[in-house]
PDB file of C-alpha atoms in Angstrom:
ATOM      1  CA  MET A  10    -160.548  14.966  33.081  1.00  0.00           C
ATOM      2  CA  GLY A  11    -159.132  13.011  35.986  1.00  0.00           C
ATOM      3  CA  ASP A  12    -157.622  13.246  39.476  1.00  0.00           C
ATOM      4  CA  VAL A  13    -154.450  15.207  39.667  1.00  0.00           C
ATOM      5  CA  LEU A  14    -151.749  13.072  40.681  1.00  0.00           C
ATOM      6  CA  ASN A  15    -149.150  14.487  43.087  1.00  0.00           C
ATOM      7  CA  LEU A  16    -145.678  13.272  43.889  1.00  0.00           C
ATOM      8  CA  CYS A  17    -144.610  12.203  47.427  1.00  0.00           C
ATOM      9  CA  VAL A  18    -143.811  15.093  49.620  1.00  0.00           C
ATOM     10  CA  LYS A  19    -140.676  13.283  50.837  1.00  0.00           C
ATOM     11  CA  GLY A  20    -139.331  13.719  47.411  1.00  0.00           C
ATOM     12  CA  CYS A  21    -138.965   9.846  46.828  1.00  0.00           C
ATOM     13  CA  GLY A  22    -140.198   9.932  43.442  1.00  0.00           C
ATOM     14  CA  PHE A  23    -143.455   7.927  43.910  1.00  0.00           C
ATOM     15  CA  TYR A  24    -147.047   9.344  43.904  1.00  0.00           C
ATOM     16  CA  GLY A  25    -148.524  10.230  47.148  1.00  0.00           C
ATOM     17  CA  ARG A  26    -152.348  10.145  48.470  1.00  0.00           C
ATOM     18  CA  ALA A  27    -154.193  12.619  50.227  1.00  0.00           C
ATOM     19  CA  GLN A  28    -155.116  10.211  52.965  1.00  0.00           C
ATOM     20  CA  ASN A  29    -151.527   9.392  53.554  1.00  0.00           C
ATOM     21  CA  ARG A  30    -150.542  13.150  53.950  1.00  0.00           C
ATOM     22  CA  ASN A  31    -149.567  13.494  50.207  1.00  0.00           C
ATOM     23  CA  MET A  32    -146.894  10.707  51.016  1.00  0.00           C
ATOM     24  CA  CYS A  33    -146.337   7.429  49.258  1.00  0.00           C
ATOM     25  CA  SER A  34    -147.087   4.339  51.162  1.00  0.00           C
ATOM     26  CA  LYS A  35    -143.449   3.513  52.147  1.00  0.00           C
ATOM     27  CA  CYS A  36    -142.693   7.016  53.228  1.00  0.00           C
ATOM     28  CA  TYR A  37    -146.038   7.360  55.270  1.00  0.00           C
ATOM     29  CA  LYS A  38    -145.206   4.033  57.064  1.00  0.00           C
ATOM     30  CA  ASP A  39    -141.708   5.543  57.984  1.00  0.00           C
ATOM     31  CA  PHE A  40    -143.350   8.656  59.312  1.00  0.00           C
ATOM     32  CA  ILE A  41    -145.838   6.532  61.406  1.00  0.00           C
ATOM     33  CA  MET A  42    -142.987   4.740  62.765  1.00  0.00           C
ATOM     34  CA  GLU A  43    -141.024   7.804  63.861  1.00  0.00           C
ATOM     35  CA  GLU A  44    -144.053   9.089  65.536  1.00  0.00           C
ATOM     36  CA  ILE A  45    -144.464   6.128  67.648  1.00  0.00           C
ATOM     37  CA  ILE A  46    -140.785   6.312  68.464  1.00  0.00           C
ATOM     38  CA  SER A  47    -140.940   9.885  69.349  1.00  0.00           C
ATOM     39  CA  LYS A  48    -144.093   9.533  71.410  1.00  0.00           C
ATOM     40  CA  SER A  49    -142.504   6.407  73.407  1.00  0.00           C
ATOM     41  CA  LEU A  50    -139.235   8.307  74.126  1.00  0.00           C
ATOM     42  CA  SER A  51    -141.121  11.396  75.292  1.00  0.00           C
ATOM     43  CA  ASN A  52    -142.808   9.065  77.984  1.00  0.00           C
ATOM     44  CA  ILE A  53    -139.379   8.027  79.423  1.00  0.00           C
ATOM     45  CA  HIS A  54    -138.043  10.203  82.165  1.00  0.00           C
ATOM     46  CA  LEU A  55    -134.304  10.606  82.289  1.00  0.00           C
ATOM     47  CA  SER A  56    -132.237  12.304  84.902  1.00  0.00           C
ATOM     48  CA  SER A  57    -130.301  15.404  84.274  1.00  0.00           C
ATOM     49  CA  ASP A  58    -126.798  13.822  84.766  1.00  0.00           C
ATOM     50  CA  THR A  59    -125.344  13.184  81.326  1.00  0.00           C
ATOM     51  CA  THR A  60    -123.358   9.995  82.687  1.00  0.00           C
ATOM     52  CA  SER A  61    -126.485   8.453  83.701  1.00  0.00           C
ATOM     53  CA  ILE A  62    -128.101   9.246  80.349  1.00  0.00           C
ATOM     54  CA  THR A  63    -125.210   7.652  78.286  1.00  0.00           C
ATOM     55  CA  THR A  64    -125.314   4.575  80.846  1.00  0.00           C
ATOM     56  CA  LEU A  65    -129.184   4.198  80.151  1.00  0.00           C
ATOM     57  CA  THR A  66    -128.776   4.354  76.470  1.00  0.00           C
ATOM     58  CA  PHE A  67    -125.650   2.403  75.982  1.00  0.00           C
ATOM     59  CA  ASN A  68    -125.347  -0.162  78.696  1.00  0.00           C
ATOM     60  CA  ASP A  69    -128.864  -0.841  79.880  1.00  0.00           C
ATOM     61  CA  THR A  70    -130.285  -3.770  77.668  1.00  0.00           C
ATOM     62  CA  ASN A  71    -133.402  -4.227  79.866  1.00  0.00           C
ATOM     63  CA  GLU A  72    -134.548  -1.044  79.147  1.00  0.00           C
ATOM     64  CA  ASN A  73    -133.951  -0.940  75.507  1.00  0.00           C
ATOM     65  CA  ASP A  74    -135.682  -4.294  75.319  1.00  0.00           C
ATOM     66  CA  ALA A  75    -138.648  -2.930  77.053  1.00  0.00           C
ATOM     67  CA  ILE A  76    -138.931   0.277  74.816  1.00  0.00           C
ATOM     68  CA  THR A  77    -138.392  -2.076  71.696  1.00  0.00           C
ATOM     69  CA  ASN A  78    -141.342  -4.446  73.040  1.00  0.00           C
ATOM     70  CA  SER A  79    -143.550  -1.468  73.664  1.00  0.00           C
ATOM     71  CA  LEU A  80    -142.834  -0.037  70.129  1.00  0.00           C
ATOM     72  CA  SER A  81    -143.504  -3.452  68.552  1.00  0.00           C
ATOM     73  CA  ASP A  82    -146.956  -3.721  70.408  1.00  0.00           C
ATOM     74  CA  GLN A  83    -148.125  -0.068  69.379  1.00  0.00           C
ATOM     75  CA  PHE A  84    -147.258  -0.893  65.625  1.00  0.00           C
ATOM     76  CA  LYS A  85    -149.273  -4.030  65.873  1.00  0.00           C
ATOM     77  CA  ASP A  86    -152.289  -1.994  66.845  1.00  0.00           C
ATOM     78  CA  LEU A  87    -151.774   0.326  63.478  1.00  0.00           C
ATOM     79  CA  LYS A  88    -152.057  -2.809  61.152  1.00  0.00           C
ATOM     80  CA  ILE A  89    -154.825  -2.236  58.651  1.00  0.00           C
ATOM     81  CA  THR A  90    -157.228  -5.242  58.592  1.00  0.00           C
ATOM     82  CA  LYS A  91    -158.768  -6.410  55.551  1.00  0.00           C
ATOM     83  CA  ASN A  92    -162.661  -6.476  55.477  1.00  0.00           C
ATOM     84  CA  ARG A  93    -163.460 -10.073  55.350  1.00  0.00           C
ATOM     85  CA  CYS A  94    -166.646 -11.895  56.170  1.00  0.00           C
ATOM     86  CA  ASN A  95    -166.681 -13.260  59.652  1.00  0.00           C
ATOM     87  CA  ASP A  96    -168.225 -16.593  58.774  1.00  0.00           C
ATOM     88  CA  CYS A  97    -166.761 -17.428  55.220  1.00  0.00           C
ATOM     89  CA  ASN A  98    -163.606 -15.395  55.376  1.00  0.00           C
ATOM     90  CA  LYS A  99    -164.640 -13.968  51.824  1.00  0.00           C
ATOM     91  CA  LYS A 100    -163.231 -10.464  50.940  1.00  0.00           C
ATOM     92  CA  VAL A 101    -165.993  -8.073  51.162  1.00  0.00           C
ATOM     93  CA  GLY A 102    -164.507  -4.612  50.593  1.00  0.00           C
ATOM     94  CA  LEU A 103    -167.033  -1.816  50.737  1.00  0.00           C
ATOM     95  CA  THR A 104    -169.925  -3.865  50.211  1.00  0.00           C
ATOM     96  CA  GLY A 105    -169.631  -5.749  53.754  1.00  0.00           C
ATOM     97  CA  PHE A 106    -172.727  -5.595  56.112  1.00  0.00           C
ATOM     98  CA  SER A 107    -172.115  -4.895  59.544  1.00  0.00           C
ATOM     99  CA  CYS A 108    -174.398  -6.803  62.022  1.00  0.00           C
ATOM    100  CA  ARG A 109    -175.528  -5.545  65.560  1.00  0.00           C
ATOM    101  CA  CYS A 110    -173.362  -8.368  67.205  1.00  0.00           C
ATOM    102  CA  GLY A 111    -170.368  -6.222  65.999  1.00  0.00           C
ATOM    103  CA  ASN A 112    -169.089  -8.487  62.968  1.00  0.00           C
ATOM    104  CA  LEU A 113    -168.848  -7.879  59.141  1.00  0.00           C
ATOM    105  CA  TYR A 114    -170.518 -10.441  56.803  1.00  0.00           C
ATOM    106  CA  CYS A 115    -170.846 -10.738  53.071  1.00  0.00           C
ATOM    107  CA  GLY A 116    -174.184 -10.605  51.182  1.00  0.00           C
ATOM    108  CA  HIS A 117    -174.815 -14.414  51.868  1.00  0.00           C
ATOM    109  CA  HIS A 118    -174.340 -14.275  55.659  1.00  0.00           C
ATOM    110  CA  ARG A 119    -175.604 -10.776  56.255  1.00  0.00           C
ATOM    111  CA  LEU A 120    -179.145 -11.967  57.743  1.00  0.00           C
ATOM    112  CA  PRO A 121    -178.917 -13.054  61.503  1.00  0.00           C
ATOM    113  CA  GLU A 122    -180.272 -16.586  60.694  1.00  0.00           C
ATOM    114  CA  ALA A 123    -177.471 -17.048  58.218  1.00  0.00           C
ATOM    115  CA  HIS A 124    -174.369 -16.343  60.657  1.00  0.00           C
ATOM    116  CA  ALA A 125    -176.016 -17.602  63.771  1.00  0.00           C
ATOM    117  CA  CYS A 126    -176.012 -14.301  65.649  1.00  0.00           C
ATOM    118  CA  THR A 127    -175.865 -14.041  69.229  1.00  0.00           C
ATOM    119  CA  TYR A 128    -177.419 -10.582  69.401  1.00  0.00           C
ATOM    120  CA  ASP A 129    -180.622 -10.266  71.439  1.00  0.00           C
ATOM    121  CA  PHE A 130    -183.048  -8.478  69.129  1.00  0.00           C
ATOM    122  CA  LYS A 131    -186.128  -8.992  71.177  1.00  0.00           C
ATOM    123  CA  GLY A 132    -184.525  -7.597  74.205  1.00  0.00           C
ATOM    124  CA  ALA A 133    -183.079  -4.679  72.535  1.00  0.00           C
ATOM    125  CA  ALA A 134    -186.621  -3.870  71.246  1.00  0.00           C
ATOM    126  CA  ARG A 135    -188.064  -4.310  74.783  1.00  0.00           C
ATOM    127  CA  GLN A 136    -185.588  -1.931  76.198  1.00  0.00           C
ATOM    128  CA  ASN A 137    -186.353   0.757  73.254  1.00  0.00           C
ATOM    129  CA  LEU A 138    -190.156   0.274  73.350  1.00  0.00           C
ATOM    130  CA  LYS A 139    -190.426   1.236  76.989  1.00  0.00           C
ATOM    131  CA  LEU A 140    -194.121   2.333  76.693  1.00  0.00           C
ATOM    132  CA  PRO A 141    -196.029   3.918  79.637  1.00  0.00           C
ATOM    133  CA  LEU A 142    -198.685   2.101  81.213  1.00  0.00           C
ATOM    134  CA  VAL A 143    -202.192   3.905  80.469  1.00  0.00           C
ATOM    135  CA  CYS A 144    -204.871   3.159  82.763  1.00  0.00           C
ATOM    136  CA  ALA A 145    -208.087   5.060  82.445  1.00  0.00           C
ATOM    137  CA  ASP A 146    -210.145   6.214  85.337  1.00  0.00           C
ATOM    138  CA  LYS A 147    -213.314   4.301  86.118  1.00  0.00           C
ATOM    139  CA  LEU A 148    -216.447   6.110  84.378  1.00  0.00           C
ATOM    140  CA  GLU A 149    -218.928   7.565  86.788  1.00  0.00           C
ATOM    141  CA  LYS A 150    -222.294   6.188  85.968  1.00  0.00           C
ATOM    142  CA  ARG A 151    -224.979   8.670  85.523  1.00  0.00           C
ATOM    143  CA  LEU A 152    -228.103   7.795  86.962  1.00  0.00           C
TER     144      LEU A 152
END
């Protein structure tokens, strides 16, 4: 028949996907945020004195701002980018062509001439070729 649909493991009522650990997209995003927060908080070293811990968490706004900034920077790295042609910005989906210059292109701009590729194809071929120099010994003449 078809694919078996599984409900979200968090119990929100929506359907989950295997790529998202059987969670819906909203629950998966919340799960990722919780992981980022727990990793960043585990990197902070606190003293054993409980008064300094409460002072740090409630009164020190500079530390809290630094933690918030580092979390937002980490979350920006997790954003999923759409596959678009680097030349015309057309959505290419799964049919995009990746060039040796490291960019993604549509069918019209896939050739190096079409997107003004800066990759040195000749130089790369010369490095891969590296043929040994073959020199034959002089032949002895028989008399």
